[in-house]
Coordinates of C-alpha atoms in Angstrom, one line a residue:
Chain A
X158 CA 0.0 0.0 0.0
X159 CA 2.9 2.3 1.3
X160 CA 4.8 1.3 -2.0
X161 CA 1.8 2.0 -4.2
X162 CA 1.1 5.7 -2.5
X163 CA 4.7 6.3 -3.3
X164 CA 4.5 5.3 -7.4
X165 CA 1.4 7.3 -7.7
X166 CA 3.4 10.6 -5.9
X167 CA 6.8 9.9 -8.1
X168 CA 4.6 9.5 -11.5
X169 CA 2.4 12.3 -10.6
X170 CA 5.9 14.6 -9.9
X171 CA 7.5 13.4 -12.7
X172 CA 4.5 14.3 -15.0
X173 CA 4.2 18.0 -13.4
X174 CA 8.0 18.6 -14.1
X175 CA 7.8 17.4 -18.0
X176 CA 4.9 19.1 -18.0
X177 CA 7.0 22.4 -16.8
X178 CA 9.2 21.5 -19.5
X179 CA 6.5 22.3 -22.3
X180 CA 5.1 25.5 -20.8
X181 CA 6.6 28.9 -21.2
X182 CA 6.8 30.8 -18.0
X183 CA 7.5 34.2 -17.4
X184 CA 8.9 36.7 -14.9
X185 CA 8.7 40.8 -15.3
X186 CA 10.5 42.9 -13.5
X187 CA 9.9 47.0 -13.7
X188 CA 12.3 49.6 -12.5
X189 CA 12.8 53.1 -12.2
X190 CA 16.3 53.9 -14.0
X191 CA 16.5 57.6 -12.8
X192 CA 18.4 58.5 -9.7
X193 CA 16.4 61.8 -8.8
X194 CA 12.5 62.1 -9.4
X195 CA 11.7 65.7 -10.5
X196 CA 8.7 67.5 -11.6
X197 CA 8.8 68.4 -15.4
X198 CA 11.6 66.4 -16.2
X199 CA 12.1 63.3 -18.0
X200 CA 11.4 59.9 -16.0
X201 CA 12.6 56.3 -17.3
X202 CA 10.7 53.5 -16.6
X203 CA 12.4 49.6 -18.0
X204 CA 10.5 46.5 -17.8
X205 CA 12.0 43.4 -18.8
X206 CA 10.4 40.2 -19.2
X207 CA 12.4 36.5 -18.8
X208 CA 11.0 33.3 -20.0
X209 CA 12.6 30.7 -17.9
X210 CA 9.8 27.9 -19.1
X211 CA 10.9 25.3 -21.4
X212 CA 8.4 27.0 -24.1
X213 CA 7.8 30.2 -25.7
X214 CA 5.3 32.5 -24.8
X215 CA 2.9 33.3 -26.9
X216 CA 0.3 36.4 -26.8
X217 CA 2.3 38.2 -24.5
X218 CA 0.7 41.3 -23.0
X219 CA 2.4 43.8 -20.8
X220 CA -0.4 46.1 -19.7
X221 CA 0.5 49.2 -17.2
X222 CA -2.6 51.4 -15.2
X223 CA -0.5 52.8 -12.4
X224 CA 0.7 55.7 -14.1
X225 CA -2.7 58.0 -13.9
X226 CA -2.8 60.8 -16.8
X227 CA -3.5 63.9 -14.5
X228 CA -0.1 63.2 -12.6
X229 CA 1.6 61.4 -15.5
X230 CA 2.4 62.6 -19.2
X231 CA 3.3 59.7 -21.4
X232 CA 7.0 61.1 -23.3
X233 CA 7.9 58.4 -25.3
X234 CA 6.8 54.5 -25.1
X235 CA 3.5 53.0 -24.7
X236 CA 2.1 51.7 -21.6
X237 CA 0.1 48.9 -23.4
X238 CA 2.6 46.7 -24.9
X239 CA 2.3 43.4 -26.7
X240 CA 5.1 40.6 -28.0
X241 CA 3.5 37.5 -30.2
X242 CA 6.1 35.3 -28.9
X243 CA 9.1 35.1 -26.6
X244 CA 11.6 32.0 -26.9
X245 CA 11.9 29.9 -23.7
X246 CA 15.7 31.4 -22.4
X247 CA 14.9 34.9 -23.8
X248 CA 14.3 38.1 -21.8
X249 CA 12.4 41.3 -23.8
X250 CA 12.8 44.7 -22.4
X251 CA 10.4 47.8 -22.9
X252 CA 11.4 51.4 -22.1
X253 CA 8.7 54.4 -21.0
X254 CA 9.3 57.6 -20.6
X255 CA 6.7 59.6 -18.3
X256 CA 7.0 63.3 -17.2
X257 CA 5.7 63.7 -13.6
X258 CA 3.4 66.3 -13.3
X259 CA 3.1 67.1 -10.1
X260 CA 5.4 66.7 -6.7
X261 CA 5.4 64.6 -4.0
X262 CA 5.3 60.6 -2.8
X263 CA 4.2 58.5 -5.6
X264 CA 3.9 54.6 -4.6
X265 CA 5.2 52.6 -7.8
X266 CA 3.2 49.9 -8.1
X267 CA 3.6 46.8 -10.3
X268 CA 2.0 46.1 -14.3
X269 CA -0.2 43.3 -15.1
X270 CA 1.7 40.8 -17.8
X271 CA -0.7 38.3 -19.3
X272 CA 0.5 35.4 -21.7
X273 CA -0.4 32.1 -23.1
X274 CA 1.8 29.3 -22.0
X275 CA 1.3 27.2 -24.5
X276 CA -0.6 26.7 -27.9
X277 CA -2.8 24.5 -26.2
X278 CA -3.2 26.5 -23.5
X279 CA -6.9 27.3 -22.7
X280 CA -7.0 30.4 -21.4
X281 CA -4.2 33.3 -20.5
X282 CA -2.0 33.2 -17.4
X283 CA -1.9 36.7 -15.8
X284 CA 0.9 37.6 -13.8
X285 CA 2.5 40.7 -12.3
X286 CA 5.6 42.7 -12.3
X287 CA 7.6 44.0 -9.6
X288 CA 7.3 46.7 -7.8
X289 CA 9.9 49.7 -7.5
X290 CA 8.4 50.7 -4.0
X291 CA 7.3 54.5 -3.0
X292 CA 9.1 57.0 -4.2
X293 CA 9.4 60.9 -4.0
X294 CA 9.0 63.0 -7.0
X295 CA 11.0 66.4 -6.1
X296 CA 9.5 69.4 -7.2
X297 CA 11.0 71.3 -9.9
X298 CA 12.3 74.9 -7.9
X299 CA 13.8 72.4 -4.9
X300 CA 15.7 70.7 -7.7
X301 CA 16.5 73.8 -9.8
X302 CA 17.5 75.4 -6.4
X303 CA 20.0 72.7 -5.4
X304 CA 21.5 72.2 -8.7
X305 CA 21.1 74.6 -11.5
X306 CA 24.3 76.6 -12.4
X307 CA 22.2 79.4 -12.5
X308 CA 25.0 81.2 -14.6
X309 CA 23.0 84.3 -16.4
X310 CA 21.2 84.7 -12.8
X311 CA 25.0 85.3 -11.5
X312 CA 26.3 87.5 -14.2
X313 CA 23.6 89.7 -14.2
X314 CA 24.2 90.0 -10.5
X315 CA 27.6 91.2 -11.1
X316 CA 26.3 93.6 -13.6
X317 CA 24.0 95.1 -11.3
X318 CA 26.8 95.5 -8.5
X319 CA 28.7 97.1 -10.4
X320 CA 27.8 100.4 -10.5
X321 CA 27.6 100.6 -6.6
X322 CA 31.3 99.5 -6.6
X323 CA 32.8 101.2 -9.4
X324 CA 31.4 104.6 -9.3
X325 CA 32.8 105.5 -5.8
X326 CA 36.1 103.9 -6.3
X327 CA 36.7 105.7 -9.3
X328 CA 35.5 108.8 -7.8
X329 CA 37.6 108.8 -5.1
X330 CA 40.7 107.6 -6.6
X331 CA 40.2 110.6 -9.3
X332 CA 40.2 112.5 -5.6
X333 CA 43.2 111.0 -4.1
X334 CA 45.4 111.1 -7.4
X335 CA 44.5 114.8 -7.6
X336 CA 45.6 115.8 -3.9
X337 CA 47.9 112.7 -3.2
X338 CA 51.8 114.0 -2.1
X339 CA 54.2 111.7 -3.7
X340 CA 56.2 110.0 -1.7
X341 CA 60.0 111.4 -1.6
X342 CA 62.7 108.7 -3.1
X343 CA 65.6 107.2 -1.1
X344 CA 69.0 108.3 -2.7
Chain B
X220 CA 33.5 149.0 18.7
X221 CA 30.4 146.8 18.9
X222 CA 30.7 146.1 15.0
X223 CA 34.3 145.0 15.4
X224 CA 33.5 142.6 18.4
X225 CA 30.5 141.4 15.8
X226 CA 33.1 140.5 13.4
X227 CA 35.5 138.9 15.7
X228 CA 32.2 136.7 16.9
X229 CA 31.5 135.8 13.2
X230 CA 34.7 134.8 12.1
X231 CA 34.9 132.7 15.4
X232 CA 31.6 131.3 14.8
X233 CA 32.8 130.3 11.0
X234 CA 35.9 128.7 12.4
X235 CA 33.8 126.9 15.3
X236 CA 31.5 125.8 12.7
X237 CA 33.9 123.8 10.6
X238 CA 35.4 122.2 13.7
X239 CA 31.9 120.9 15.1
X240 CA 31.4 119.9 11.4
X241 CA 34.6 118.2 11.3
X242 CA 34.2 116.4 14.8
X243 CA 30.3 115.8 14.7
X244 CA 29.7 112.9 13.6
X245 CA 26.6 114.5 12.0
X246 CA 26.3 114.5 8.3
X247 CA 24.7 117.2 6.0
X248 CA 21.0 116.5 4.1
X249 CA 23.1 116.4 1.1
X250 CA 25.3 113.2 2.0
X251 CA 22.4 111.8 4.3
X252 CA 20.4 111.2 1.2
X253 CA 23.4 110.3 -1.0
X254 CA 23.8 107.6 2.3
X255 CA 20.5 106.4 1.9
X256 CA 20.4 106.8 -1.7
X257 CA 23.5 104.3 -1.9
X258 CA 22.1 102.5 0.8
X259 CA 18.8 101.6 -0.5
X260 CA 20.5 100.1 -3.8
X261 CA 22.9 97.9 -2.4
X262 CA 20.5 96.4 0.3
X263 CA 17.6 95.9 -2.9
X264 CA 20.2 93.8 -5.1
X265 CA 20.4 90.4 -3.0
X266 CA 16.4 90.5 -4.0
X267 CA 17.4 89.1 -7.4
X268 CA 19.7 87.0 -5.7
X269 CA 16.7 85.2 -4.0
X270 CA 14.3 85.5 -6.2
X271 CA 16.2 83.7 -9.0
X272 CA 18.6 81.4 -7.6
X273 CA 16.9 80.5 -4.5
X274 CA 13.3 80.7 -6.5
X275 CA 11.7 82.8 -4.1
X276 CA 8.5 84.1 -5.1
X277 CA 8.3 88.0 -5.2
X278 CA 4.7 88.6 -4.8
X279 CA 4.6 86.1 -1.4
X280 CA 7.9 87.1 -0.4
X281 CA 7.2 90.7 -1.1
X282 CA 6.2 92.5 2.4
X283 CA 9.5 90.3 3.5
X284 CA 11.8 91.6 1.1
X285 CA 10.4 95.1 2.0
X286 CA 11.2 94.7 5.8
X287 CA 14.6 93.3 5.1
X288 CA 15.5 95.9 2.5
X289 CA 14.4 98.8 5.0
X290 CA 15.9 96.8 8.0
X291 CA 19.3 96.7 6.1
X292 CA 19.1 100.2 4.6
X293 CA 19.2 102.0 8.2
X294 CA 22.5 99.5 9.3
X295 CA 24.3 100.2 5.8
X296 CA 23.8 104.1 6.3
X297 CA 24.7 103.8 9.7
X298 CA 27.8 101.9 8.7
X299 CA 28.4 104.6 6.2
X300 CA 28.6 107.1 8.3
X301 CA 31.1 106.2 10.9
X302 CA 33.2 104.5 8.5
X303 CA 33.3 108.3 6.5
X304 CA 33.9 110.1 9.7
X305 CA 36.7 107.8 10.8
X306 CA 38.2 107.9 7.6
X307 CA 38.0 111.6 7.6
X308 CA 40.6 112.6 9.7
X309 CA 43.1 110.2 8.8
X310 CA 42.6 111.2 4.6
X311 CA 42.5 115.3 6.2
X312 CA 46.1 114.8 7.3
X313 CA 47.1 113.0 4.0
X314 CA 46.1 115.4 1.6
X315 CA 46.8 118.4 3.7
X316 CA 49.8 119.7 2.0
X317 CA 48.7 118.7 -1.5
X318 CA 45.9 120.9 -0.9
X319 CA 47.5 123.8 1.0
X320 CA 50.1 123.7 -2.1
X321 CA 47.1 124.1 -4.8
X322 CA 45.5 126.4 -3.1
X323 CA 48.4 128.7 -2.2
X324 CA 49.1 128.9 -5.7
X325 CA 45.7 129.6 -6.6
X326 CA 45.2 132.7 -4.4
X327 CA 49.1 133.8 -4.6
X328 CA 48.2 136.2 -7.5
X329 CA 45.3 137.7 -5.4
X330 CA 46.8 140.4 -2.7
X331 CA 43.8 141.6 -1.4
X332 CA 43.3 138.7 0.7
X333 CA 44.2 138.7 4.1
X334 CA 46.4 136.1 5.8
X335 CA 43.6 135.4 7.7
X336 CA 41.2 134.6 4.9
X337 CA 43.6 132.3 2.8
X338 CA 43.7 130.3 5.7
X339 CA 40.0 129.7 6.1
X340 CA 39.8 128.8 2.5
X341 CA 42.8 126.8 2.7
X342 CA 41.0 125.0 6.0
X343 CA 37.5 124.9 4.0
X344 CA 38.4 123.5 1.1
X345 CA 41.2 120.7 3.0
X346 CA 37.4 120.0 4.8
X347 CA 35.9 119.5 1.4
X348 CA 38.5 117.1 -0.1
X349 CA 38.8 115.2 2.9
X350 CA 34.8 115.3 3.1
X351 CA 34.4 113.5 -0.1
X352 CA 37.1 111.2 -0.6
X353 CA 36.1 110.1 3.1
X354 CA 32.5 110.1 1.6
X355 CA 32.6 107.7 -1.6
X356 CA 35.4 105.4 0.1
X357 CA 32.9 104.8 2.9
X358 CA 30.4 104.0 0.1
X359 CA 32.6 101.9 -2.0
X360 CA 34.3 100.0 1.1
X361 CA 31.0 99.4 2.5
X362 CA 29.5 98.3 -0.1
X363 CA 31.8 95.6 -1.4
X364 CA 32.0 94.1 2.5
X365 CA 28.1 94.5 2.5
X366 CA 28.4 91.8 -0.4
X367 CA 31.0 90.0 0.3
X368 CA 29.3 88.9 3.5
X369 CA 25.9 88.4 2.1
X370 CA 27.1 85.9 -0.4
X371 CA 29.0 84.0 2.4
X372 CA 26.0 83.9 4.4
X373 CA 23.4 82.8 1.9
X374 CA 25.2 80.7 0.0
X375 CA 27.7 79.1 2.5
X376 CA 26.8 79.1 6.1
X377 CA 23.0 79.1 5.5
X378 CA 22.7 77.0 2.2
X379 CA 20.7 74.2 3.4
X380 CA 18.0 76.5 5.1
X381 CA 14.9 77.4 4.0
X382 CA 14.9 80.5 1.4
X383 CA 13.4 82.9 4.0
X384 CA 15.2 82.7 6.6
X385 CA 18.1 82.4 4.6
X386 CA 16.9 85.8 3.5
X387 CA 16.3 87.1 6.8
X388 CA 19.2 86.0 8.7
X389 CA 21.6 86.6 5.6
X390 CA 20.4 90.6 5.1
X391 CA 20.5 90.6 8.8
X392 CA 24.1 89.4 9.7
X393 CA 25.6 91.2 6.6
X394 CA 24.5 94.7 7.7
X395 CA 24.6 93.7 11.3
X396 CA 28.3 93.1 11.0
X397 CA 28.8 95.9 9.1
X398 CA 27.3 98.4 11.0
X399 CA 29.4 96.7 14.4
X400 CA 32.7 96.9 12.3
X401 CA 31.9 100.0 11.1
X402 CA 32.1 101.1 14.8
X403 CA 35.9 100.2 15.5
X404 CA 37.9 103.9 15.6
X405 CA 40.5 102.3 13.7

């Protein structure tokens, strides 16, 4: 009896594992690739896709709904992607490029990927990215304020100081040349 | 007899004049508004400072910047004004023979002019020379310290504060150290 439990359990193990062999199966990943989140400018989001199943994927859809449109403009990319296949051993990557619109803690949740495993396969598998986590989106003047060069904003400073410092220098050194004693030489 | 004595008083009264004038501390209309004047300029340049670099907003900021300008103005003029009468005596003694010589020769063709007269002019006009070279080297000297320490402050010691009172204390400790230097009598 003991014997006979153990067949079944080895056959049934043995058929889920060639079965794993046959099916494509996928992991996503999605990350942030900027080091500083700032209103108005330019952020890249990557999401890459690995088929470590024995199979290739078919119908592969990566579809992403975190990014709403009144905080988010899409750049360049599309948030709705889809591959027809992707080999068993391969990895696909897909790049966005949003423009935060506004400032603050954004949480960066993960994108829905939904695929067929196989041909046979009856209906679609739907699986999920990961997620990058909270992060904070830095609003634009904090950012300018910390690192912009601001080199016009400087010159035209020195423009405007000008006239404060040279006009009384000059005035009195056309003074002091005019009444200054020289000073008698050493023989 | 009386109209000599009246005489004797004016001419005293002239040459008592010039002294308080050149050991008051007091300054005419004419350079107090050329104090303020100078003044007002200097302490509303760090606005642009702020506004762009440190993206403070001029309409909120505004009653801020006001305060700070006026608050600044008063310590620069004061600074101004002890740094000129310091300065005075020390540039009255420099240029004193430069200016006796030029005047000298300017009144040596004129003999009606008493002894006594060539002397006052000679005095007056030593006052003058010493007056404005005193006068714009307070303003330039002030000025460029008045800077100097501003952009230390706001930029250095007090860069990771918030932009107002960044502004605040910056405006504040550059004309507040001014006007206390400006009080050495060296």
């Amino acid at each position: 009896m003991k014997l006979w439990v153990l067949a079944v359990l080895i056959s049934f193990a043995g058929y889920s594992l060639s079965e794993e062999e046959n099916v494509a199966r996928l992991l996503a990943s999605k990350n942030v690739l900027n080091q500083y989140l700032v209103e108005g400018r330019d952020l890249t989001v990557q999401y890459t896709i690995f088929n470590i199943g024995g199979s290739a994927a078919l119908d592969v859809n990566l579809k992403e709904e975190s990014f709403p449109e009144q905080d988010f403009e899409v750049v360049k990319g599309n948030l709705n992607v889809k591959w027809e296949r992707i080999a068993p051993g391969t990895n696909v990557s897909h790049v966005v490029v949003l423009r935060p619109l506004q400032f603050g803690y954004f949480n960066f949740t993960a994108a829905e990927v939904s695929y067929k495993p196989s041909e046979n396969a009856a209906s679609a598998v739907v699986g999920f990215t990961s997620a990058p986590g909270e992060g904070g989106i830095v609003g634009s003047k904090d950012f300018d304020r910390k690192f912009s060069p601001h080199v016009l904003d400087w010159l035209v400073f020195a423009i405007m100081t000008l006239p404060s410092l040279t006009i009384p220098f000059l005035l009195f050194y056309r003074s002091k040349s005019r009444y200054d004693t020289p000073k008698p030489k050493k023989n | 007899m009386s109209s000599k004595k009246d005489k004797a008083q004016k001419s005293l009264t002239k040459e008592e004049e010039l002294l308080l004038q050149d050991f008051s501390r007091n300054v005419s209309t004419k350079s107090s508004a050329l104090f303020y004047g100078n003044a007002l300029i200097v302490s509303a340049i760090p606005i642009w400072l702020f506004w762009r670099i440190h993206q403070m907003d001029l309409y909120q900021s505004g009653i801020l910047f006001a305060v700070g300008t006026l608050v600044s103005t008063y310590l620069v003029a004061f600074a101004y004004k002890n740094v000129k009468f310091v300065l005075k005596h020390k540039i009255a003694q420099k240029r004193e023979d430069a200016v006796t010589r030029e005047m000298t020769k300017k009144f040596s063709d004129d003999k009606k002019m008493t002894r006594k007269e060539r002397d006052e002019r000679i005095l007056w006009k030593k006052n003058e020379v010493a007056d404005y070279e005193a006068t714009t080297f307070s303003i330039f000297y002030n000025n460029a310290f008045y800077l100097v320490l501003l952009i230390l402050c706001s930029f250095y010691v007090l860069k990771n504060f918030s932009p107002m009172f960044n502004y605040l204390m910056s405006v504040g400790l550059a004309a507040g150290l001014l006007a206390l230097f400006s009080t050495s009598n060296k």
